[in-house]
Amino acid sequence: MTLQIKSLKQYKSVYKKSVKDPEGFWAEQAETFQWQKKWDTTLEWDFKEPSVKWFKGGKLNITENCLDRHLKDRGDQAAIIWEPNNPEEAAITYTYKELHAEVCKFANALRANGIKKGDRICFYMPMVPELAIGVLACARIGAIHSVVFAGFSATALADRIKDASCKMVICSDYNSRGTKNIPVKAVVDDALKQGCKSIETVIVHKNTGGKIKWNKKDKWWHEVMKRRRSTCKPATMDAEDMLFILYTSGSTGKPKGVVHTCGGYMVYTCFSFKNVFQYKEGDVYWCTADIGWITGHSYIVYGPLLAGATTMMFEGVPTYPDAGRFWQICEKHKVNQFYTAPTAIRALMAKGDEFVEGYDLSDLKVIGSVGEPINEEAWHWYNEKVGKGNAPIVDTWWQTETGGIMITPLPGITDTKPCYASYPMPGIQPVLVNAEGKEVKGNDVEGLLCIKFPWPSMIRTTYGDHERCRQVYFSAFENMYFTGDGCRRDEEGRLRIIGRVDDVINVSGHRMGTAEVENAINEHAGVIESAVVGYPHDIKGQGIFAYIIAQEGIKDNAAFEKGVRATVTKVIGPIAKPDKILIVPGLPKTRSGKIMRRLLRKIASGDASNLGDTSTLLNPEVVNAIRKAAGV
Ligand code: WT7
């Protein structure tokens, strides 16, 4: 069985060993899984390329480890409990046996529809069990899944389908979220009109049964599932074969497809799940993320199922029918571990304590936070109102690229401190470096967060563009993976993530590239140029502030802003809509033509004191004009 650390003393000794002999440590963990053939070499790596190979020569199928190997001991235990949007509707449970059967049936359906090992399949679905079944079915036959969050626009979906040349899209008809019934299939129809030539089949899961347009390539999920066998021979995968692609935003250009591979991802997600949440046999674990993000991949689907856990999936939103929904679900299903994002905590905190106070949350043992820094006020509210002082908060730092939780307290084992992700997981070697790449040692210091040794679930490449992977993560500092985050180490060695140091903003825990949002804004005919920065936002953590140079003759500012927001919604999706738009006469640029974002960030935060040195600007006079427009 995968190691579960039980005491501080053990954490310290395991950590020490894992750093002294990472290969030995991870080989020992990997032994606890079911391999079709054992690996020859535990690790081969060279960050210059970058090339990282864990468990080389090993053969496996991750779904055998998520499903088959649990059938004997926990076949009748709930694997997935699905809670629908509508609180009046009954929850649905899939036992391990049932989930295994559904995954096999759908895997057979995929094969019958021409899907082969290595093919890419795009998912564009709400939080329904079929999404989990679908991705596992891909893994069963060695197809590569690319899940696109169902809030992205048709254009964003089309870009991702094209980038990976997906052969199939799997979607639902509609998505019920709160009182809304959001069209999903219609977005896919729209995307396919944007030149997704590689798509051969669209599989449509009937979720609400609402009216949809039917096209030649469309097939119903329930039709392709008919008469399928409930067993399916798992494909033999190399440890380093691709498991999935997941797109994420960077500081430049289009989103990149982060690639994760089978063996290392399996070992690390299971190990981190068991330790960070201290999951015990019989517990009910709930992560409120969407499977469209890495949190959902690693800690709704793979990590928990690998560990034989009961994992919950929720279709709806935290505020429907009211702001007590999360807590009502926790009480109803006697949730033991609860994992959510600071933005949700802040939004619920703002609605008032009465929504949490009436519920029995005494089963909660661990409560987690992920995606962005959790501010002190939200941390205390979460601790007192939700954890009742009895459930330690795990503030988990990690990234799409890291595949799993990297820095975190271990509940009941290490201490916790508000705002601090605190301690590295076993096998994780974080370092702080200065701008020159020199390691900043000692305590009470700040630096750029890098990781100096490979770990099993790390990014292997960016799909179709390996050079971009090298450039973004491995070229800034020699022999290190660069995270893009700034970090502080306190007097006692705990780590605190300060935030991104690149042109990436974190809106409600979702990563947005400023360049990506700018490109979207610039598609509006009335826009000449734009610059986007983040600014502190009470609920979202960071909001999107757009400075726009508009075409002359715009008469109705409100209508113009509305048009800009509609354009961004069309190009990326509603999550990228600017919160604030300011029409400005110019943008502050250096002589080399670079926008001085530092100034824009300051002004956006409502503070124009200490704007620093502006003498290198080509157009210093524009600063006062922008201040005037912003009223600061
Ligand atoms: C970025 C990664 C990891 C899944 C969700 C987001 C920020 C993440 C924390 C935390 C402070 C955090 C970082 C990181 N971040 N967790 N506990 N404290 N910041 O994944 O979209 O890949 O974003 O989110 O800035 O680089 P992502």
XYZ file of C-alpha atoms and ligand atoms in Angstrom:
659
model
C 0.000 0.000 0.000
C 1.058 3.531 -0.732
C 2.809 5.105 2.231
C 0.718 7.289 4.513
C 2.762 9.447 6.831
C 1.434 9.522 10.376
C 3.661 11.765 12.458
C 5.926 14.769 12.256
C 8.896 12.601 13.050
C 8.016 10.297 10.201
C 7.465 13.217 7.801
C 10.914 14.505 8.613
C 12.625 11.176 8.133
C 10.670 10.342 4.968
C 11.427 13.767 3.551
C 15.109 13.407 4.266
C 15.257 10.023 2.606
C 13.203 11.200 -0.391
C 15.675 13.973 -1.075
C 18.783 11.934 -0.458
C 17.614 9.119 -2.683
C 14.626 10.239 -4.776
C 14.909 7.272 -7.112
C 14.887 4.826 -4.242
C 12.008 6.601 -2.570
C 9.777 6.755 -5.655
C 10.663 3.225 -6.736
C 9.420 2.043 -3.363
C 6.151 3.945 -3.835
C 5.773 2.702 -7.399
C 6.096 -0.898 -6.185
C 2.729 -0.528 -4.459
C 0.908 -0.316 -7.811
C -0.080 -2.929 -10.332
C 2.354 -2.996 -13.256
C 2.034 -5.205 -16.294
C 5.804 -5.132 -16.512
C 8.229 -3.629 -14.054
C 10.339 -0.652 -15.117
C 14.017 -0.932 -15.987
C 15.252 2.501 -14.893
C 13.576 4.570 -12.188
C 14.648 7.968 -13.497
C 16.463 9.496 -16.423
C 16.528 13.245 -16.690
C 18.067 16.279 -18.265
C 16.396 19.626 -17.643
C 18.288 21.192 -20.553
C 16.207 19.351 -23.145
C 14.018 18.999 -21.033
C 13.692 15.252 -20.878
C 12.284 13.493 -17.846
C 11.524 9.781 -17.814
C 10.195 8.044 -14.757
C 9.888 4.271 -14.554
C 11.300 3.790 -18.027
C 10.404 0.477 -19.579
C 7.521 -0.035 -17.144
C 4.180 -1.101 -18.604
C 0.856 -0.380 -16.986
C -2.672 0.835 -17.386
C -3.735 3.488 -14.894
C -7.372 2.290 -14.939
C -6.336 -1.162 -13.732
C -4.980 0.679 -10.720
C -8.025 2.948 -10.367
C -10.598 0.190 -10.856
C -9.663 -3.464 -11.367
C -7.342 -3.758 -8.421
C -10.085 -2.536 -6.048
C -12.763 -4.957 -7.225
C -11.862 -7.748 -4.867
C -11.694 -5.746 -1.644
C -14.060 -2.880 -2.297
C -16.134 -3.743 -5.326
C -19.358 -2.715 -3.576
C -17.967 0.446 -1.994
C -18.998 3.768 -3.536
C -16.337 4.989 -5.944
C -18.208 8.090 -7.128
C -21.133 9.803 -5.449
C -22.712 12.327 -7.760
C -24.768 15.148 -6.282
C -27.012 16.836 -8.861
C -27.584 20.553 -9.244
C -31.182 20.192 -8.140
C -31.247 19.414 -4.404
C -34.611 17.665 -4.813
C -33.110 15.110 -7.179
C -31.501 11.983 -5.729
C -27.743 11.569 -5.654
C -26.314 8.780 -7.815
C -23.691 6.349 -6.595
C -21.370 4.230 -8.682
C -19.688 1.439 -6.777
C -16.234 0.365 -7.908
C -17.865 -2.595 -9.672
C -20.368 -0.376 -11.448
C -17.789 2.225 -12.383
C -15.523 -0.479 -13.745
C -18.365 -1.821 -15.868
C -19.372 1.619 -17.195
C -15.784 2.533 -18.037
C -15.295 -0.759 -19.861
C -18.547 -0.331 -21.765
C -17.633 3.151 -22.879
C -14.077 2.072 -23.709
C -15.572 -0.610 -25.972
C -17.859 2.010 -27.486
C -14.858 4.232 -28.225
C -13.058 1.361 -29.929
C -16.185 0.532 -31.925
C -16.199 4.139 -33.082
C -12.708 3.945 -34.465
C -10.709 5.274 -31.515
C -7.244 3.804 -31.157
C -4.357 4.123 -28.764
C -2.753 7.551 -29.126
C -5.845 9.276 -30.610
C -6.853 12.529 -28.944
C -10.372 12.979 -27.617
C -11.788 16.264 -26.484
C -14.316 16.481 -23.637
C -16.585 19.489 -23.284
C -18.960 18.512 -20.511
C -20.511 19.682 -17.274
C -19.821 17.922 -13.985
C -21.679 14.697 -14.713
C -20.429 11.163 -13.926
C -20.129 10.499 -17.662
C -17.199 12.908 -17.763
C -15.250 10.818 -15.254
C -16.343 7.618 -17.011
C -15.293 9.077 -20.353
C -11.765 10.092 -19.357
C -11.177 6.748 -17.667
C -12.447 4.962 -20.770
C -9.863 6.863 -22.816
C -7.147 5.819 -20.412
C -8.417 2.247 -20.624
C -7.675 2.048 -24.345
C -4.726 4.421 -24.411
C -6.531 7.331 -26.050
C -5.386 10.744 -24.834
C -8.017 12.933 -23.224
C -8.101 16.685 -23.490
C -10.795 18.076 -21.224
C -11.851 21.626 -21.980
C -13.698 23.453 -19.204
C -17.288 23.875 -20.367
C -17.196 27.619 -19.632
C -14.833 28.286 -22.521
C -16.212 29.719 -25.742
C -16.625 27.965 -29.085
C -13.514 29.707 -30.408
C -11.422 28.633 -27.426
C -12.764 25.091 -27.784
C -11.995 25.046 -31.513
C -8.428 26.262 -30.880
C -7.839 23.404 -28.452
C -9.424 20.781 -30.723
C -7.251 21.943 -33.604
C -4.060 22.160 -31.575
C -4.310 18.489 -30.615
C -6.040 17.313 -33.839
C -8.723 15.595 -31.793
C -10.666 12.873 -33.552
C -13.748 13.032 -31.362
C -15.593 15.452 -29.108
C -17.709 14.215 -26.246
C -20.212 16.666 -24.828
C -23.574 16.951 -23.080
C -26.701 18.546 -24.445
C -27.005 21.127 -21.669
C -25.449 22.019 -18.336
C -27.688 22.743 -15.341
C -26.046 25.241 -13.075
C -28.200 26.910 -10.482
C -31.294 28.199 -12.201
C -29.584 28.223 -15.581
C -29.697 25.660 -18.315
C -26.577 26.356 -20.338
C -26.304 25.067 -23.903
C -23.231 22.886 -24.312
C -23.837 21.000 -27.547
C -24.609 24.267 -29.353
C -21.125 25.527 -28.439
C -19.607 22.373 -29.896
C -21.659 22.875 -33.086
C -20.277 26.374 -33.265
C -16.710 25.235 -32.658
C -16.941 22.626 -35.393
C -17.853 25.368 -37.846
C -14.475 26.916 -37.108
C -12.472 24.381 -39.073
C -12.036 21.421 -36.723
C -11.420 19.065 -39.629
C -9.937 16.293 -37.523
C -13.238 15.601 -35.746
C -14.946 12.466 -37.028
C -17.558 11.884 -34.345
C -19.416 13.890 -31.716
C -20.829 11.884 -28.852
C -23.654 13.606 -27.022
C -24.626 12.718 -23.499
C -28.277 13.475 -22.733
C -28.175 15.466 -19.512
C -31.258 17.672 -19.398
C -32.969 16.393 -22.541
C -33.352 19.916 -23.880
C -33.688 20.578 -27.576
C -30.519 20.423 -29.662
C -29.596 20.538 -33.321
C -28.593 17.171 -34.718
C -25.746 16.882 -37.206
C -24.317 14.110 -39.363
C -21.380 13.341 -37.061
C -23.488 13.217 -33.886
C -24.218 10.051 -31.909
C -25.971 9.699 -28.573
C -23.950 8.432 -25.620
C -26.745 6.039 -24.665
C -26.915 4.688 -28.215
C -23.198 3.953 -28.525
C -23.326 2.294 -25.084
C -26.009 -0.196 -26.122
C -25.030 -3.872 -25.966
C -21.418 -3.108 -25.059
C -19.546 -5.665 -23.006
C -18.821 -4.640 -19.452
C -15.260 -5.860 -19.588
C -12.503 -4.410 -21.693
C -8.900 -5.475 -21.910
C -6.788 -2.551 -20.752
C -4.269 -1.212 -23.250
C -0.644 -1.781 -22.344
C 0.875 1.622 -21.842
C 4.468 2.614 -21.452
C 5.093 4.535 -18.232
C 6.045 7.533 -20.363
C 3.138 7.296 -22.831
C 0.835 10.315 -22.773
C -2.131 10.076 -20.443
C -3.685 13.452 -21.107
C -3.313 16.987 -22.387
C -4.681 19.898 -20.403
C -4.534 23.439 -21.741
C -3.441 26.276 -19.515
C -2.619 29.919 -20.036
C 0.830 31.370 -20.091
C 2.262 34.846 -20.274
C 2.419 34.820 -24.060
C 0.245 33.739 -26.938
C -2.242 30.934 -27.006
C -2.822 28.461 -24.178
C -0.435 25.558 -24.172
C -1.253 21.884 -23.888
C 0.440 20.574 -20.766
C 1.254 16.893 -21.243
C 1.195 14.350 -18.421
C 2.251 10.729 -18.747
C 0.918 7.505 -17.273
C 3.353 6.087 -14.724
C 4.669 9.071 -12.813
C 1.301 10.809 -12.701
C -0.262 7.676 -11.230
C 2.323 7.306 -8.493
C 2.351 10.948 -7.488
C -1.385 11.708 -7.515
C -2.152 8.670 -5.381
C 0.691 9.331 -2.951
C -0.173 13.015 -2.540
C -3.913 12.331 -2.203
C -3.416 9.831 0.597
C -1.034 12.045 2.513
C -2.455 15.520 2.045
C -5.998 14.467 2.887
C -5.061 11.648 5.268
C -7.810 9.611 3.649
C -8.917 6.566 5.631
C -10.943 3.563 4.518
C -14.634 4.475 4.516
C -14.162 8.252 4.387
C -16.142 10.411 1.970
C -13.945 12.905 0.152
C -15.200 15.901 -1.784
C -13.307 18.256 -4.053
C -15.528 21.003 -5.481
C -13.331 21.750 -8.495
C -14.400 21.127 -12.066
C -12.809 18.232 -13.935
C -12.008 20.812 -16.618
C -9.079 21.952 -14.450
C -6.072 20.016 -13.173
C -7.510 19.922 -9.643
C -10.399 17.855 -10.951
C -8.137 15.525 -12.933
C -5.778 14.811 -10.062
C -8.040 15.102 -7.029
C -11.538 14.175 -8.163
C -10.737 11.416 -10.614
C -7.269 9.882 -10.560
C -5.824 10.427 -7.068
C -8.919 9.338 -5.104
C -9.747 6.373 -7.348
C -6.147 5.162 -7.291
C -6.363 5.267 -3.505
C -9.665 3.351 -3.492
C -11.510 6.326 -2.030
C -15.109 7.478 -2.296
C -14.989 10.674 -4.311
C -17.894 13.093 -4.693
C -18.803 15.050 -7.793
C -21.117 18.039 -7.675
C -22.973 19.299 -10.711
C -24.133 22.657 -9.388
C -22.920 25.922 -7.912
C -22.168 26.917 -4.299
C -25.002 29.434 -4.143
C -27.953 27.393 -5.392
C -30.553 27.129 -3.992
C -28.697 29.287 -1.454
C -25.226 29.953 -0.082
C -25.541 26.966 2.230
C -25.427 24.353 -0.521
C -21.837 23.199 0.083
C -22.521 22.720 3.777
C -25.847 21.020 3.142
C -24.034 18.526 0.904
C -21.275 18.026 3.484
C -23.906 17.242 6.121
C -25.979 15.029 3.820
C -23.074 12.840 2.687
C -21.091 13.094 5.935
C -18.112 14.460 4.071
C -14.778 13.877 5.811
C -12.381 15.771 3.563
C -13.449 18.908 1.753
C -11.291 20.672 -0.845
C -12.234 24.000 -2.426
C -10.875 27.329 -3.670
C -10.376 30.596 -1.753
C -12.656 32.415 -4.167
C -15.557 30.154 -3.158
C -14.757 30.627 0.522
C -14.713 34.411 0.135
C -17.944 34.437 -1.861
C -19.729 32.335 0.774
C -18.230 34.304 3.643
C -19.663 37.463 2.072
C -23.175 35.962 2.106
C -23.167 35.734 5.878
C -22.574 33.144 8.581
C -26.216 32.090 8.808
C -25.749 29.920 5.708
C -23.112 27.739 7.342
C -24.154 27.820 10.976
C -27.159 25.519 10.838
C -25.350 22.517 9.368
C -23.716 19.617 11.108
C -20.167 19.607 9.797
C -18.778 17.403 12.548
C -17.602 14.733 10.085
C -15.082 17.094 8.501
C -11.530 16.105 9.406
C -9.510 17.998 6.808
C -10.406 21.085 4.792
C -8.316 22.166 1.857
C -7.681 25.220 -0.266
C -6.155 25.477 -3.724
C -5.626 27.708 -6.713
C -4.595 31.057 -5.280
C -3.320 32.571 -2.089
C -5.895 32.342 0.682
C -6.036 35.619 2.552
C -5.948 35.708 6.313
C -9.581 36.688 6.805
C -10.880 33.874 4.618
C -8.494 31.414 6.275
C -9.873 32.238 9.732
C -13.477 32.076 8.586
C -12.857 28.695 6.940
C -11.100 27.464 10.055
C -13.746 28.656 12.495
C -17.038 28.397 10.637
C -16.374 25.321 8.518
C -13.629 23.399 10.308
C -14.893 24.504 13.747
C -11.274 24.570 14.810
C -11.167 20.757 14.533
C -10.243 20.264 10.907
C -6.812 21.483 9.866
C -6.647 23.609 6.717
C -4.336 22.339 4.018
C -3.354 25.304 1.864
C -2.037 23.373 -1.117
C 0.246 24.986 -3.666
C 0.708 23.403 -7.071
C 0.116 23.979 -10.777
C -1.306 22.359 -13.892
C 2.305 21.640 -14.793
C 3.207 19.974 -11.504
C 0.338 17.470 -11.819
C -0.026 17.165 -8.063
C 0.233 19.039 -4.768
C 3.798 20.193 -4.133
C 3.803 22.407 -1.053
C 1.276 21.919 1.725
C 0.821 21.277 5.406
C 0.056 17.655 6.303
C -3.087 17.755 8.455
C -2.572 16.870 12.071
C 1.098 16.270 11.317
C 2.762 19.577 10.521
C 1.609 22.943 11.872
C -0.541 25.350 9.878
C -0.226 29.109 9.542
C -2.625 31.394 7.653
C -1.421 32.220 4.129
C 1.326 29.610 4.218
C 1.397 26.545 1.977
C 4.253 25.737 4.311
C 6.168 22.516 3.629
C 7.320 20.534 0.602
C 5.889 17.089 -0.026
C 8.322 14.193 0.132
C 10.409 14.117 -3.027
C 9.820 17.798 -3.767
C 12.851 20.074 -3.610
C 11.799 23.724 -3.780
C 14.410 26.465 -3.910
C 14.185 30.242 -3.918
C 16.452 32.005 -6.364
C 17.191 35.642 -7.145
C 16.860 37.172 -10.611
C 20.357 35.913 -11.499
C 19.404 32.379 -10.587
C 21.490 32.288 -7.451
C 19.907 30.329 -4.632
C 18.612 32.458 -1.766
C 19.417 30.430 1.302
C 18.379 30.772 4.897
C 15.113 31.889 6.463
C 13.161 35.144 6.381
C 13.932 35.613 2.678
C 12.118 36.005 -0.622
C 12.795 34.747 -4.104
C 11.523 33.120 -7.251
C 10.203 29.648 -6.648
C 11.958 26.867 -8.554
C 12.115 23.093 -8.158
C 15.552 21.634 -8.533
C 14.878 17.938 -8.990
C 12.316 16.024 -11.057
C 9.219 14.562 -9.434
C 7.038 11.860 -10.988
C 3.997 13.934 -12.032
C 5.816 16.854 -13.599
C 5.035 18.239 -17.061
C 6.809 16.352 -19.849
C 6.185 18.668 -22.770
C 3.760 21.176 -24.220
C 1.795 19.378 -26.883
C 3.266 19.791 -30.348
C 5.790 22.387 -29.209
C 8.544 21.011 -27.032
C 10.650 24.127 -27.452
C 7.955 26.177 -25.770
C 8.097 23.882 -22.760
C 11.852 24.313 -22.549
C 11.651 28.039 -22.999
C 8.900 28.702 -20.454
C 9.915 26.386 -17.624
C 13.524 25.333 -18.046
C 15.402 28.203 -19.652
C 15.115 30.901 -16.977
C 17.453 29.130 -14.565
C 19.915 26.386 -15.239
C 18.927 22.929 -14.128
C 15.717 24.054 -12.474
C 12.013 24.045 -13.189
C 10.762 27.630 -12.864
C 7.239 27.951 -11.463
C 6.523 31.599 -12.326
C 5.640 32.294 -8.679
C 7.305 34.505 -6.123
C 7.718 32.996 -2.678
C 8.741 33.902 0.851
C 10.343 31.642 3.438
C 9.524 32.708 6.988
C 11.721 32.675 10.062
C 10.933 29.026 10.653
C 11.257 27.787 7.114
C 7.605 27.750 6.032
C 6.878 28.758 2.449
C 4.384 31.408 1.468
C 3.386 31.826 -2.147
C 3.200 35.500 -3.005
C 1.814 35.254 -6.525
C 2.826 35.238 -10.147
C 5.869 37.185 -11.240
C 5.008 36.869 -14.928
C 2.165 38.322 -16.978
C -0.311 35.793 -15.709
C -3.224 36.744 -13.521
C -5.191 34.492 -11.268
C -8.907 35.192 -11.404
C -10.984 33.101 -9.008
C -8.210 30.527 -9.043
C -8.228 30.380 -12.843
C -5.144 31.291 -14.729
C -5.369 33.953 -17.432
C -2.610 35.255 -19.629
C -2.784 39.025 -19.958
C -1.671 38.718 -23.600
C -4.455 36.246 -24.271
C -7.094 38.605 -22.873
C -5.568 41.532 -24.766
C -5.690 39.579 -28.025
C -9.354 38.890 -27.399
C -10.131 42.543 -26.604
C -8.270 43.660 -29.719
C -10.673 41.675 -31.874
C -13.304 44.293 -31.131
C -13.414 46.667 -34.096
C -13.457 49.759 -31.871
C -10.216 48.878 -30.106
C -6.845 50.192 -31.240
C -4.726 48.776 -28.454
C -5.183 47.369 -24.983
C -3.259 46.405 -21.875
C -4.594 44.086 -19.221
C -3.422 43.794 -15.624
C -4.717 42.181 -12.464
C -5.912 44.177 -9.472
C -6.961 43.102 -5.983
C -10.560 41.892 -5.951
C -12.431 41.014 -2.753
C -14.017 37.805 -4.028
C -12.012 36.765 -7.072
C -8.592 37.390 -5.562
C -7.621 39.231 -8.701
C -9.904 41.030 -11.097
C -9.169 41.878 -14.722
C -8.493 45.554 -15.441
C -8.348 46.509 -19.109
C -6.864 49.783 -20.350
C -8.100 50.440 -23.847
C -7.173 52.918 -26.536
C -10.398 53.187 -28.494
C -11.083 54.342 -32.039
C -12.073 57.954 -32.227
C -15.713 58.818 -32.184
C -16.979 56.363 -29.581
C -20.003 58.116 -28.203
C -21.564 55.670 -25.832
C -18.919 54.330 -23.435
C -21.291 51.890 -21.743
C -22.261 50.339 -25.065
C -18.610 50.147 -26.080
C -17.660 48.378 -22.840
C -20.525 45.982 -23.269
C -19.288 45.230 -26.762
C -15.746 44.613 -25.525
C -17.005 42.200 -22.867
C -19.109 40.380 -25.455
C -16.050 40.046 -27.693
C -13.954 38.557 -24.885
C -16.797 36.183 -24.013
C -16.897 35.078 -27.614
C -13.147 34.624 -28.016
C -12.292 33.046 -24.648
C -15.378 32.734 -22.464
C -17.106 34.654 -19.682
C -14.327 33.868 -17.183
C -11.997 36.226 -19.052
C -14.376 39.213 -19.141
C -12.679 42.365 -17.814
C -14.132 43.556 -14.509
C -13.063 47.098 -15.204
C -12.502 48.866 -18.486
C -10.844 52.234 -18.744
C -10.589 54.148 -21.983
C -7.231 55.893 -22.104
C -5.505 58.150 -24.606
C -2.295 56.097 -24.606
C -0.329 53.365 -22.836
C 2.953 53.903 -21.009
C 5.696 52.422 -23.156
C 9.415 52.069 -22.812
C 11.715 53.006 -25.663
C 11.757 49.395 -26.778
C 7.970 49.512 -27.066
C 7.205 47.439 -24.007
C 4.194 48.428 -21.939
C 5.241 49.338 -18.405
C 2.712 47.146 -16.637
C 4.086 47.960 -13.225
C 2.517 51.429 -13.549
C -0.764 50.070 -14.811
C -0.974 47.599 -11.945
C -0.407 50.362 -9.413
C -3.036 52.620 -10.904
C -5.491 49.710 -11.219
C -5.071 49.005 -7.530
C -6.222 52.565 -6.869
C -2.879 53.740 -5.638
C -0.859 56.232 -7.633
C 1.693 57.037 -4.985
C 5.268 55.906 -5.595
C 4.916 55.220 -9.255
C 8.677 54.902 -9.317
C 10.980 55.808 -12.128
C 9.050 56.774 -15.248
C 11.946 58.531 -16.962
C 12.601 55.628 -19.305
C 9.150 56.035 -20.793
C 8.758 57.164 -24.353
C 5.620 59.050 -23.372
C 5.788 59.981 -19.667
C 2.962 62.496 -20.074
C 0.503 59.673 -20.652
C 0.810 58.591 -17.019
C -0.991 61.663 -15.764
C -3.650 61.294 -18.411
C -4.280 57.692 -17.318
C -4.376 58.732 -13.669
C -6.899 61.360 -14.518
C -9.065 58.901 -16.410
C -8.835 56.449 -13.500
C -9.465 59.128 -10.917
C -6.432 58.220 -8.807
C -0.988 28.898 -10.082
C -1.276 27.625 -10.820
C -3.154 23.828 -8.822
C -4.515 23.783 -9.235
C -5.231 25.064 -9.401
C -4.508 26.154 -10.140
C -1.458 29.738 -7.962
C -2.121 27.612 -6.786
C -1.905 28.178 -4.702
C -1.831 28.339 -3.289
C -1.051 30.515 -3.634
C -1.530 29.276 -5.508
C 0.010 29.919 -8.253
C 0.296 28.858 -9.308
N -1.686 28.887 -6.797
N -2.259 27.186 -5.527
N -2.172 27.363 -2.439
N -1.400 29.523 -2.806
N -1.110 30.439 -4.960
O -3.713 25.662 -11.151
O -4.272 27.142 -13.086
O -2.167 25.771 -13.035
O -2.443 27.790 -11.568
O -2.015 29.119 -9.119
O 0.238 31.204 -8.751
O 1.401 29.155 -10.110
P -3.152 26.583 -12.286
